[in-house]
mmCIF file of C-alpha atoms in Angstrom:
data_model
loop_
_atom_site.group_PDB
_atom_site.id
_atom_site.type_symbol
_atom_site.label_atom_id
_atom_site.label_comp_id
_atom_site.label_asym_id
_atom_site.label_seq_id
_atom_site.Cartn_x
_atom_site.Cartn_y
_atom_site.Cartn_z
ATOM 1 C CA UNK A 142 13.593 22.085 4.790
ATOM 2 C CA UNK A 143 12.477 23.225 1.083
ATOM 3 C CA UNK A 144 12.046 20.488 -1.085
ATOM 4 C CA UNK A 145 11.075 17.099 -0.131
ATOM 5 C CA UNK A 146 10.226 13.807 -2.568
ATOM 6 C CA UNK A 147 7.713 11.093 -2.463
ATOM 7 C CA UNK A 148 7.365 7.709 -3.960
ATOM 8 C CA UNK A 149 5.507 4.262 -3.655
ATOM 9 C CA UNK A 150 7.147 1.192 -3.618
ATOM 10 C CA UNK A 151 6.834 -2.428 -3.516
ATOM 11 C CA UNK A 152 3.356 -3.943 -4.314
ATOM 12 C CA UNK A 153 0.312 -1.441 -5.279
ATOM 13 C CA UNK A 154 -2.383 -0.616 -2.967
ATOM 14 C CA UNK A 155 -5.787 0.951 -3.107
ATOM 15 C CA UNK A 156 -5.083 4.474 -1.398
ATOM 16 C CA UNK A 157 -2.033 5.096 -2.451
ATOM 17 C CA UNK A 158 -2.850 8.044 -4.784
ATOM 18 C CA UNK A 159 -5.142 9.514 -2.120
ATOM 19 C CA UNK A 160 -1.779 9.460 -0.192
ATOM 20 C CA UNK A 161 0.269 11.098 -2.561
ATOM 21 C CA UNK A 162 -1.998 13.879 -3.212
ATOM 22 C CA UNK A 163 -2.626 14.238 0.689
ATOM 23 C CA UNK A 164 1.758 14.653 0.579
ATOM 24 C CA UNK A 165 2.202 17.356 -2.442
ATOM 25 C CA UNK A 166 -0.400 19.173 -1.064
ATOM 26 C CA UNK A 167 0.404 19.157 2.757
ATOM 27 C CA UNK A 168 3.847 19.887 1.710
ATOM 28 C CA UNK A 169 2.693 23.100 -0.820
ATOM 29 C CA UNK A 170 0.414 24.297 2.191
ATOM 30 C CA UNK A 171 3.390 24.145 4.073
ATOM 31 C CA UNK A 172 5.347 26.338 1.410
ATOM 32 C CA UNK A 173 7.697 23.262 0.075
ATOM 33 C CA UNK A 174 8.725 22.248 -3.453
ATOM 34 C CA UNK A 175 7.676 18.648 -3.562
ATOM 35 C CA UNK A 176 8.967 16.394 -6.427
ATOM 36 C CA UNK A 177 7.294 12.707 -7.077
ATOM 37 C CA UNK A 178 9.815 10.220 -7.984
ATOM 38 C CA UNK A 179 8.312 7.687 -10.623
ATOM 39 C CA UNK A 180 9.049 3.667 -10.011
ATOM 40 C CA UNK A 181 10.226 3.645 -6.426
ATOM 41 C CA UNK A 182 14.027 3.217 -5.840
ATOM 42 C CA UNK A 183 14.624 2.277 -9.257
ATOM 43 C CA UNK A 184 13.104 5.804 -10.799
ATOM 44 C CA UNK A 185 15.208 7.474 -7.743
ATOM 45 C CA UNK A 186 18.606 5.306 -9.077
ATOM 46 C CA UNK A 187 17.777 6.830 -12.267
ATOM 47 C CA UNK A 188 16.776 10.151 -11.790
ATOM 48 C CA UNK A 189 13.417 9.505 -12.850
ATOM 49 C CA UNK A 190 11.797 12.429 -10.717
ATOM 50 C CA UNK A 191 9.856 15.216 -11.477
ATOM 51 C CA UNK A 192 8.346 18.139 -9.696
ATOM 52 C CA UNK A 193 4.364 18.067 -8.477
ATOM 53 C CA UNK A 194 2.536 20.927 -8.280
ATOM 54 C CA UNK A 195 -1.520 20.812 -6.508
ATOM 55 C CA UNK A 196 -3.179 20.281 -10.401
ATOM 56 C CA UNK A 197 -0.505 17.414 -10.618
ATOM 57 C CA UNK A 198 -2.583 15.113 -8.128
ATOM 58 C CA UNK A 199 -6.073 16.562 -9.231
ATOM 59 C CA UNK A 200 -8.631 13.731 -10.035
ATOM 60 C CA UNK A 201 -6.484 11.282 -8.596
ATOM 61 C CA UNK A 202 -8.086 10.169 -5.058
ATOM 62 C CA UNK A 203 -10.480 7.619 -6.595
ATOM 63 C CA UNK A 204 -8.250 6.063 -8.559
ATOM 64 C CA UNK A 205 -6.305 2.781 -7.833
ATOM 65 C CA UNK A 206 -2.882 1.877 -8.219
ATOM 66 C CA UNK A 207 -0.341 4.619 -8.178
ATOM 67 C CA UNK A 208 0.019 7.755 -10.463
ATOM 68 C CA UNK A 209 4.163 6.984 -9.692
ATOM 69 C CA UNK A 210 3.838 3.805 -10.249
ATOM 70 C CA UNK A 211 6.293 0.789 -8.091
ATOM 71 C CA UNK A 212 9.275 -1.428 -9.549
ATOM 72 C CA UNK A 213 11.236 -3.590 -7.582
ATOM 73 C CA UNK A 214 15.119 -2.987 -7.602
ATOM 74 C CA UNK A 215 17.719 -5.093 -7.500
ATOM 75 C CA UNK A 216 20.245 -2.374 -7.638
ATOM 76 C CA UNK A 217 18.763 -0.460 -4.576
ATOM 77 C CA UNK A 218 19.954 -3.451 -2.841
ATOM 78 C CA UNK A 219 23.786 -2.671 -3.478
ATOM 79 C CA UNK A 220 25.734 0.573 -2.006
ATOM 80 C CA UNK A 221 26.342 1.555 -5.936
ATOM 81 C CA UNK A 222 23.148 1.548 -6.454
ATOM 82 C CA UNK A 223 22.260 3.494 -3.593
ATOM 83 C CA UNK A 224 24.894 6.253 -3.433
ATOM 84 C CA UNK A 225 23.183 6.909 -7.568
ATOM 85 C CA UNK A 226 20.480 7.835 -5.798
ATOM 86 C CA UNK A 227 21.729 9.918 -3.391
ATOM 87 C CA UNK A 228 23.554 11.850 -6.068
ATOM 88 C CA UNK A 229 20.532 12.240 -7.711
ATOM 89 C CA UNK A 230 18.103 13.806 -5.023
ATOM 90 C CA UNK A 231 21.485 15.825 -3.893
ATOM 91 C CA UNK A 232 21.697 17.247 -7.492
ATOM 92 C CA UNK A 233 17.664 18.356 -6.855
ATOM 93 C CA UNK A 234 18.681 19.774 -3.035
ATOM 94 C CA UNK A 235 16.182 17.215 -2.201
ATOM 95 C CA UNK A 236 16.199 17.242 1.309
ATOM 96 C CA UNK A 237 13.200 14.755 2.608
ATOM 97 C CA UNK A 238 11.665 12.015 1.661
ATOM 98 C CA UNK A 239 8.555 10.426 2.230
ATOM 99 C CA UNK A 240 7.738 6.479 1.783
ATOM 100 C CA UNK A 241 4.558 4.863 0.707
ATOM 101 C CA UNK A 242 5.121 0.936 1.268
ATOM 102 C CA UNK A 243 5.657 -1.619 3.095
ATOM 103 C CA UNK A 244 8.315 -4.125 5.009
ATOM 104 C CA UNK A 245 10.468 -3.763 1.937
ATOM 105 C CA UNK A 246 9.863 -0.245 1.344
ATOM 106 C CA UNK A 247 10.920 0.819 4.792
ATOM 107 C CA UNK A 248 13.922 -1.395 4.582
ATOM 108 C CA UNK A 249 15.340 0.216 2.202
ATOM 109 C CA UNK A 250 14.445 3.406 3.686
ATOM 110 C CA UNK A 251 16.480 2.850 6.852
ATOM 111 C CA UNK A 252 19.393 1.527 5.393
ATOM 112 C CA UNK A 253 19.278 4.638 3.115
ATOM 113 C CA UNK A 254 19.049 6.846 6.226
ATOM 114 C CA UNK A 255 21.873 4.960 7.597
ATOM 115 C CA UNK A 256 24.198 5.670 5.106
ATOM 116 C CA UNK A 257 23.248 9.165 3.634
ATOM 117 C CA UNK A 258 21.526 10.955 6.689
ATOM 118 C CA UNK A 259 18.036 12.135 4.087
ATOM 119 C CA UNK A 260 15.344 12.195 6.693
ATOM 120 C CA UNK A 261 12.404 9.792 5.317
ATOM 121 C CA UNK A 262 8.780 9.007 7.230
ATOM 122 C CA UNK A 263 7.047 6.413 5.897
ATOM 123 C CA UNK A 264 3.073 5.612 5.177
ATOM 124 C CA UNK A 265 2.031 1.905 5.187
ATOM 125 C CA UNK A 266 0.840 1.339 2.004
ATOM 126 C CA UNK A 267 0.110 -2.309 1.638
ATOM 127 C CA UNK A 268 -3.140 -4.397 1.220
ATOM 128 C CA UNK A 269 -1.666 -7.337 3.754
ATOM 129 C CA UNK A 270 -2.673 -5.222 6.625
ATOM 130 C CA UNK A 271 0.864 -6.483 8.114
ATOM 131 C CA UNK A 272 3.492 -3.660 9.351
ATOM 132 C CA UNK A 273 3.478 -3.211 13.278
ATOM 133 C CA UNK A 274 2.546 0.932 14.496
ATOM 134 C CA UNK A 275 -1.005 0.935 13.094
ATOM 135 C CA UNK A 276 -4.043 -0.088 12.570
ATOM 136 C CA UNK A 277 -5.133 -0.862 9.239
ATOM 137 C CA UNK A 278 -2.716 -0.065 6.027
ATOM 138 C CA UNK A 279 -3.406 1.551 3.026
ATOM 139 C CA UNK A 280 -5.361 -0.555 0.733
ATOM 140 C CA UNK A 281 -6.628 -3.584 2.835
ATOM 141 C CA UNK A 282 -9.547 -2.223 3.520
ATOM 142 C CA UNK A 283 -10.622 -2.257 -0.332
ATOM 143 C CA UNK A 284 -9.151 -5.397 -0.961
ATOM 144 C CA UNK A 285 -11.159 -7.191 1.766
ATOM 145 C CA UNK A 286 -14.596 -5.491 0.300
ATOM 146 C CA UNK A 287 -12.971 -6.588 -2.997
ATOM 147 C CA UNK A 288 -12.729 -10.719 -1.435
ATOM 148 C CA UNK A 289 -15.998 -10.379 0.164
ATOM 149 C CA UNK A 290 -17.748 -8.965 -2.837
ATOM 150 C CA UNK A 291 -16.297 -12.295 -4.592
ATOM 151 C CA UNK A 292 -17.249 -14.641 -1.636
ATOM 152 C CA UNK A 293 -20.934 -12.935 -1.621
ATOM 153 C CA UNK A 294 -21.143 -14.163 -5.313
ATOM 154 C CA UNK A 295 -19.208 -17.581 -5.055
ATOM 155 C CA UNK A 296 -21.811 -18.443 -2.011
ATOM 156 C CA UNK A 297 -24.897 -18.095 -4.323
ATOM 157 C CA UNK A 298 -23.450 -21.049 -7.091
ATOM 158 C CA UNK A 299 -22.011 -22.896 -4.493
ATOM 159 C CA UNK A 300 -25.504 -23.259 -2.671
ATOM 160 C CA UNK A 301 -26.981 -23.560 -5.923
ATOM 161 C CA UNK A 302 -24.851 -26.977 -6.520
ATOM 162 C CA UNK A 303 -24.550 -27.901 -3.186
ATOM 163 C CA UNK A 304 -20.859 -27.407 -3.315
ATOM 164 C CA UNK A 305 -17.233 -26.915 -0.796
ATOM 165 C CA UNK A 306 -15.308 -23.782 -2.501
ATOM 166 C CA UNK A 307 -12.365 -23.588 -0.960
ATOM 167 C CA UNK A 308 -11.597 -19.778 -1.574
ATOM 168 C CA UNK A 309 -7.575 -18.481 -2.217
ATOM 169 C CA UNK A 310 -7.167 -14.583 -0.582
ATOM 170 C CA UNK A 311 -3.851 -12.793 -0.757
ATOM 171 C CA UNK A 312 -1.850 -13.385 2.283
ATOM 172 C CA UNK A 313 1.871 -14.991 1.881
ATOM 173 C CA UNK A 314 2.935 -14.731 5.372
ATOM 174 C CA UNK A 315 -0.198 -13.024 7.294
ATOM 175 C CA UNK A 316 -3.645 -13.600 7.062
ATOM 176 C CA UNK A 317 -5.591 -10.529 8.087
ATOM 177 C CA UNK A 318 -7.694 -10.497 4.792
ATOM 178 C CA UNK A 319 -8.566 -13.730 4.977
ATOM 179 C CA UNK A 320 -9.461 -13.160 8.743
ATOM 180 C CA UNK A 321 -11.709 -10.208 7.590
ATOM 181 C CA UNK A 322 -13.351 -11.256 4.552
ATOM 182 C CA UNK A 323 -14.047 -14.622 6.117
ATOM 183 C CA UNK A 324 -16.308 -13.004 8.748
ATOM 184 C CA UNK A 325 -18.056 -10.391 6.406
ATOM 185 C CA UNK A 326 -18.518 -13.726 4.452
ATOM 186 C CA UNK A 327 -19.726 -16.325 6.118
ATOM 187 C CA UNK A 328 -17.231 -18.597 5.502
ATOM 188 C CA UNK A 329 -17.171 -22.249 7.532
ATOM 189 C CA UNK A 330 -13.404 -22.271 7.815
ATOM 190 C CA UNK A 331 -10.356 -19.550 7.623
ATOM 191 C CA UNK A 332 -6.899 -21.101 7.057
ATOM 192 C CA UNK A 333 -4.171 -18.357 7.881
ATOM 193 C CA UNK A 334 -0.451 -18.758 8.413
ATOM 194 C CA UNK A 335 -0.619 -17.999 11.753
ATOM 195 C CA UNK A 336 -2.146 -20.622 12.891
ATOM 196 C CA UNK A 337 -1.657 -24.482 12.178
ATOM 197 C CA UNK A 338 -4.161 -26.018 10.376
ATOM 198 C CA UNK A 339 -5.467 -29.194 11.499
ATOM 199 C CA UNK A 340 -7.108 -31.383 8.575
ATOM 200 C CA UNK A 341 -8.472 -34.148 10.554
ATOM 201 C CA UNK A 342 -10.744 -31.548 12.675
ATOM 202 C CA UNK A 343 -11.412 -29.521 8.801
ATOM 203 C CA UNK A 344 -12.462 -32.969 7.645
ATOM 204 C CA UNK A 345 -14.726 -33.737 10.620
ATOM 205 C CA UNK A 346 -16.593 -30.879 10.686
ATOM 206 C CA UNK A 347 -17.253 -30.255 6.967
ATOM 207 C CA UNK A 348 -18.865 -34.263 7.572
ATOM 208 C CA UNK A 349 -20.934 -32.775 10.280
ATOM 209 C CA UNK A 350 -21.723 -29.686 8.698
ATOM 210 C CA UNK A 351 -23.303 -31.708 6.206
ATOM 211 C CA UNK A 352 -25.858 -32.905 7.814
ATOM 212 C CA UNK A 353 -27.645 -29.190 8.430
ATOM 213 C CA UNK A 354 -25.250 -27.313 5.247
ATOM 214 C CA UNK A 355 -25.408 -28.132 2.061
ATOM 215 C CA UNK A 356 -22.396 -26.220 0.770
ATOM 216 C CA UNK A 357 -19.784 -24.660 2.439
ATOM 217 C CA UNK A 358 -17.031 -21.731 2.174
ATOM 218 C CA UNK A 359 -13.615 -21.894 3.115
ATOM 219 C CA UNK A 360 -11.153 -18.974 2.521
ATOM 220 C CA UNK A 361 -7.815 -19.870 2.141
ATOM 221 C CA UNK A 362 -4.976 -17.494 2.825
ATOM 222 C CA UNK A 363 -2.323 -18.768 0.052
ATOM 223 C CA UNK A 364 0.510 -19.051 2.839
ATOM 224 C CA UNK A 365 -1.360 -21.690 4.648
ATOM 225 C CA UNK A 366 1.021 -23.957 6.270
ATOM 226 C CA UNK A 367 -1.214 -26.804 4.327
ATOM 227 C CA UNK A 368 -0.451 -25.364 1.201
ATOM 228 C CA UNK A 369 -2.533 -23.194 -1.809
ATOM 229 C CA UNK A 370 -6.469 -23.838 -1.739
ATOM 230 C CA UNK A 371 -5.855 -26.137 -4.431
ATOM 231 C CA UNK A 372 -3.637 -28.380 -2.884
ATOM 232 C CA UNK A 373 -5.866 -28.298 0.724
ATOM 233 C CA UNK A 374 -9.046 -29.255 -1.732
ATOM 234 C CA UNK A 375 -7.562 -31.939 -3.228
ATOM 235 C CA UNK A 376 -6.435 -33.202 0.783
ATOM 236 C CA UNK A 377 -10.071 -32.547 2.113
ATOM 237 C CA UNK A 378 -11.199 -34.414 -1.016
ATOM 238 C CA UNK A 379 -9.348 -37.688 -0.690
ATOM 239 C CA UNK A 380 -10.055 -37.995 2.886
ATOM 240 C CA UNK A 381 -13.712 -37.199 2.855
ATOM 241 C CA UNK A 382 -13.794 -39.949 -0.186
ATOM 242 C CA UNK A 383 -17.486 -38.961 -1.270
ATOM 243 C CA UNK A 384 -17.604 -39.285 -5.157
ATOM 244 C CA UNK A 385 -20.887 -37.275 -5.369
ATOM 245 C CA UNK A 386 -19.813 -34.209 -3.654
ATOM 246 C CA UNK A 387 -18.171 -31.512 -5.468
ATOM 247 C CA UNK A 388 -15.418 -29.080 -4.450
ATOM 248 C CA UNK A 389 -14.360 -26.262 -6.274
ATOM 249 C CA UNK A 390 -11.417 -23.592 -5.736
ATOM 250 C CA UNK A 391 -11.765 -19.748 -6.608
ATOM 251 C CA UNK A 392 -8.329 -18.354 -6.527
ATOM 252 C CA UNK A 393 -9.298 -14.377 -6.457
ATOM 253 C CA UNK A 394 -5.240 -13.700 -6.862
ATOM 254 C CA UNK A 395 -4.456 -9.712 -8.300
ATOM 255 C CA UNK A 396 -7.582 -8.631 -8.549
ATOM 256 C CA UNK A 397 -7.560 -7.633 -4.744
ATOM 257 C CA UNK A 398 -5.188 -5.076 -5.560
ATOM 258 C CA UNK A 399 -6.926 -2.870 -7.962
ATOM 259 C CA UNK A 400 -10.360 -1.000 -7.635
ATOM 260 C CA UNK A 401 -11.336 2.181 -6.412
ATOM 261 C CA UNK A 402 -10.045 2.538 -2.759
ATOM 262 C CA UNK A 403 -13.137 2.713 -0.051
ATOM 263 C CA UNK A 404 -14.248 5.562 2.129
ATOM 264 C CA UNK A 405 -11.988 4.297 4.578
ATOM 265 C CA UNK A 406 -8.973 3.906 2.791
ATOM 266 C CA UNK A 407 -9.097 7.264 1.427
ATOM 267 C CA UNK A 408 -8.929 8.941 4.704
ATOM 268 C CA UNK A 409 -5.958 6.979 6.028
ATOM 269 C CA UNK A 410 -4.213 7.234 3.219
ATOM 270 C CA UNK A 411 -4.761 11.244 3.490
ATOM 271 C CA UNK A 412 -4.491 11.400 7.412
ATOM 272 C CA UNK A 413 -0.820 9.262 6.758
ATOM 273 C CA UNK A 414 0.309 11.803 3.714
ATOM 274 C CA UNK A 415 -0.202 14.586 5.652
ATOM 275 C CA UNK A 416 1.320 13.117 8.894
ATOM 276 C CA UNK A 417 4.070 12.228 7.407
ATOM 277 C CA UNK A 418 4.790 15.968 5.552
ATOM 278 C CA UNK A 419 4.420 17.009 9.212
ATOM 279 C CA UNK A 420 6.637 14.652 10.788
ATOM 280 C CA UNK A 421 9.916 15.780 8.683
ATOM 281 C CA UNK A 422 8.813 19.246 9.303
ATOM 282 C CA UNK A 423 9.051 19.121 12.929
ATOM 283 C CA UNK A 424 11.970 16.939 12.648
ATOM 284 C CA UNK A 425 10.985 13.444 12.725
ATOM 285 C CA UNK A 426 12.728 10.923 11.178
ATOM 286 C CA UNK A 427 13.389 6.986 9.889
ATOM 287 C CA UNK A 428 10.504 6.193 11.054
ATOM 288 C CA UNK A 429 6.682 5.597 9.711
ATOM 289 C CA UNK A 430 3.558 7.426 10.294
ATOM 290 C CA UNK A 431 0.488 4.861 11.032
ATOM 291 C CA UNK A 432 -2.786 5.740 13.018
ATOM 292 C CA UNK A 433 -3.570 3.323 16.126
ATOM 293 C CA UNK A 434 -7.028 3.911 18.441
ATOM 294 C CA UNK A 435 -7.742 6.658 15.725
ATOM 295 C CA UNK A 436 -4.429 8.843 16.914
ATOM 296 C CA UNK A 437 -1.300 9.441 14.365
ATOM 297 C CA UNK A 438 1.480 7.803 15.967
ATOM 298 C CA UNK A 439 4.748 7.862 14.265
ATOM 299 C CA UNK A 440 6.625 3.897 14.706
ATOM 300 C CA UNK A 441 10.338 3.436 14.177
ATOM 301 C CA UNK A 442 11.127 1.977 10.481
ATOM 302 C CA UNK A 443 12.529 -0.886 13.178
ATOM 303 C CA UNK A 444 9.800 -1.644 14.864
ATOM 304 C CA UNK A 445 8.149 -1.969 11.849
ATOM 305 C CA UNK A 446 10.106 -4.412 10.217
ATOM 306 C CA UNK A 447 11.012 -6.170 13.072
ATOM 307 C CA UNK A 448 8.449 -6.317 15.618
ATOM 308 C CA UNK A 449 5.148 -9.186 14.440
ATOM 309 C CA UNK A 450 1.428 -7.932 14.119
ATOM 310 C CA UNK A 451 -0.660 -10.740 15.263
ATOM 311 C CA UNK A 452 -4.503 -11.677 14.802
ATOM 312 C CA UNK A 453 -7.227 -10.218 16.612
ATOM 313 C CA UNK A 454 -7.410 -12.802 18.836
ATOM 314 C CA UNK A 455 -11.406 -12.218 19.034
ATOM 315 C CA UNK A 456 -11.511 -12.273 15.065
ATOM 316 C CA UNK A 457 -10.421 -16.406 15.398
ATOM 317 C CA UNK A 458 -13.048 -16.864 17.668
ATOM 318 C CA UNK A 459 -15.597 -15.174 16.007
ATOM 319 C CA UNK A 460 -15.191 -17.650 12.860
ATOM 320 C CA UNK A 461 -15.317 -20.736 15.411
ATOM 321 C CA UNK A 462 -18.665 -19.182 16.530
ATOM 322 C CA UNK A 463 -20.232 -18.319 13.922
ATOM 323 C CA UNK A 464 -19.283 -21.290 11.472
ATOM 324 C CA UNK A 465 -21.766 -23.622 13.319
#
């Protein structure tokens, strides 16, 4: 193998330029031509894709976002689309590829393998903290730090006012930094998908809690099966029927995404390039490279998609615990 590509796809993450320079310059320490192709599969349908060299990714690592920046692609999705891609890393004697995403990402990825036989290892570059073979993902780290650093600050007006915030965190379909931040936080309740939320028992407490708390926190995760944090305020609201207490909602929305990537983040993200520049080097393929009980591991793109990361089961106990 000579020449090998990388690009990020899918939603942005904190990390993901510390794992782009950890790939170009892996893969030039391991005597390759690496090329960075700009807007995910869209930039690779359209040829989009230029060559990195080690000043390319220079002053890059604290930086969030991504340096190739990430479309989505409709086109990707169809075996036109897909075969213009081929052509175009075939034209380059591209000959590798490497992945930085997440369910989507890797997706596409396989189905790319499937029909065109370029080997790709991915890195899980996502701030949900959801893909199956490791850990922690790129970018949730910072984005939990990111929610807590807003819950820190919400706490102080809400105890001010004696106010209920109920809190919206990112987290469609898993709820890991809600989980997270809602320790570091303090909060009184988490609300995750995971997990059914019961309003009577939210209702009861916050009643209770009143008589010791004046104010309270609840992070929301916005794929609650109750709904948004708006729509679970204005729930709690009507049945606690108390016209002098106030409730507020915080919706903290994009701005978990951006910010300078943590300590942390930086060295997955660099462990994970490098990994992966490694793993198609020693043959590896269609698969992603994560780090679990602080080993790389390299997890099969279908095990990734297909197989459910759940809750630390101690994390949900914790916030019962802790909330009293």
């Amino acid at each position: 193998m000579k020449k090998i590509a990388v690009f990020t796809s899918g939603g942005d993450a904190p990390g993901m330029n510390a794992c782009i320079r950890a790939v170009v310059r892996t893969g030039i320490y391991k005597g390759l031509e690496v090329y960075g192709i700009n807007r995910g599969y869209e930039g690779m349908i359209e040829g989009d894709i230029k060559r990195l060299y080690s000043h390319s990714v220079s002053n890059i690592v604290q930086r969030g976002g991504t340096m190739l920046k990430s479309a989505r692609s409709e086109e990707f999705r169809t075996p036109e689309g897909r075969k213009k891609a081929y052509e175009n890393l075939r034209s380059l004697g591209i000959e590798g590829l490497v992945a930085i995403g997440g369910d989507g990402t890797f997706t596409g990825a396989k189905l790319f393998f499937e029909e065109f036989g370029i080997p790709t290892v991915g890195c899980p570059g996502t701030i949900d903290n959801d893909i199956y073979g490791t850990d922690y993902t790129i970018g949730f780290d910072t984005a939990v730090n990111t929610a807590l650093e807003a819950i820190d600050k919400i706490r102080d007006t809400a105890a001010a006012h004696d106010r209920i915030f109920f809190i919206e965190v990112m987290g469609r379909d898993a709820g890991f930094i809600a989980v997270e931040s809602g320790i570091g936080g303090g909060a009184e309740f988490v609300m995750v998908p995971e997990t059914q939320t019961d309003l009577k028992s939210v209702v009861k407490s916050l009643k209770n809690l009143r008589k010791t708390k004046t104010s309270s926190i609840i992070v929301v995760a916005e794929g609650d099966d109750l709904g948004n944090a708006e729509e679970i305020m204005q729930k709690v609201k009507t049945a606690i029927k108390d016209p002098e207490k106030e409730f507020k909602v915080t919706t903290l929305g994009h701005i978990q995404r951006g910010g300078k990537p943590t300590a942390r983040d930086r060295v997955l993200a660099s462990r994970c390039g490098m990994a992966a520049v490694e793993g198609l080097l020693s043959g590896k393929t269609n698969c992603m490279a994560g780090v679990m009980n602080q080993q790389v591991v390299y997890t099969s793109f279908g095990d990734c998609i297909g197989k459910p990361k759940p809750l630390i089961e101690d994390h949900l106990k914790l916030i019962d615990i802790l909330s009293i």
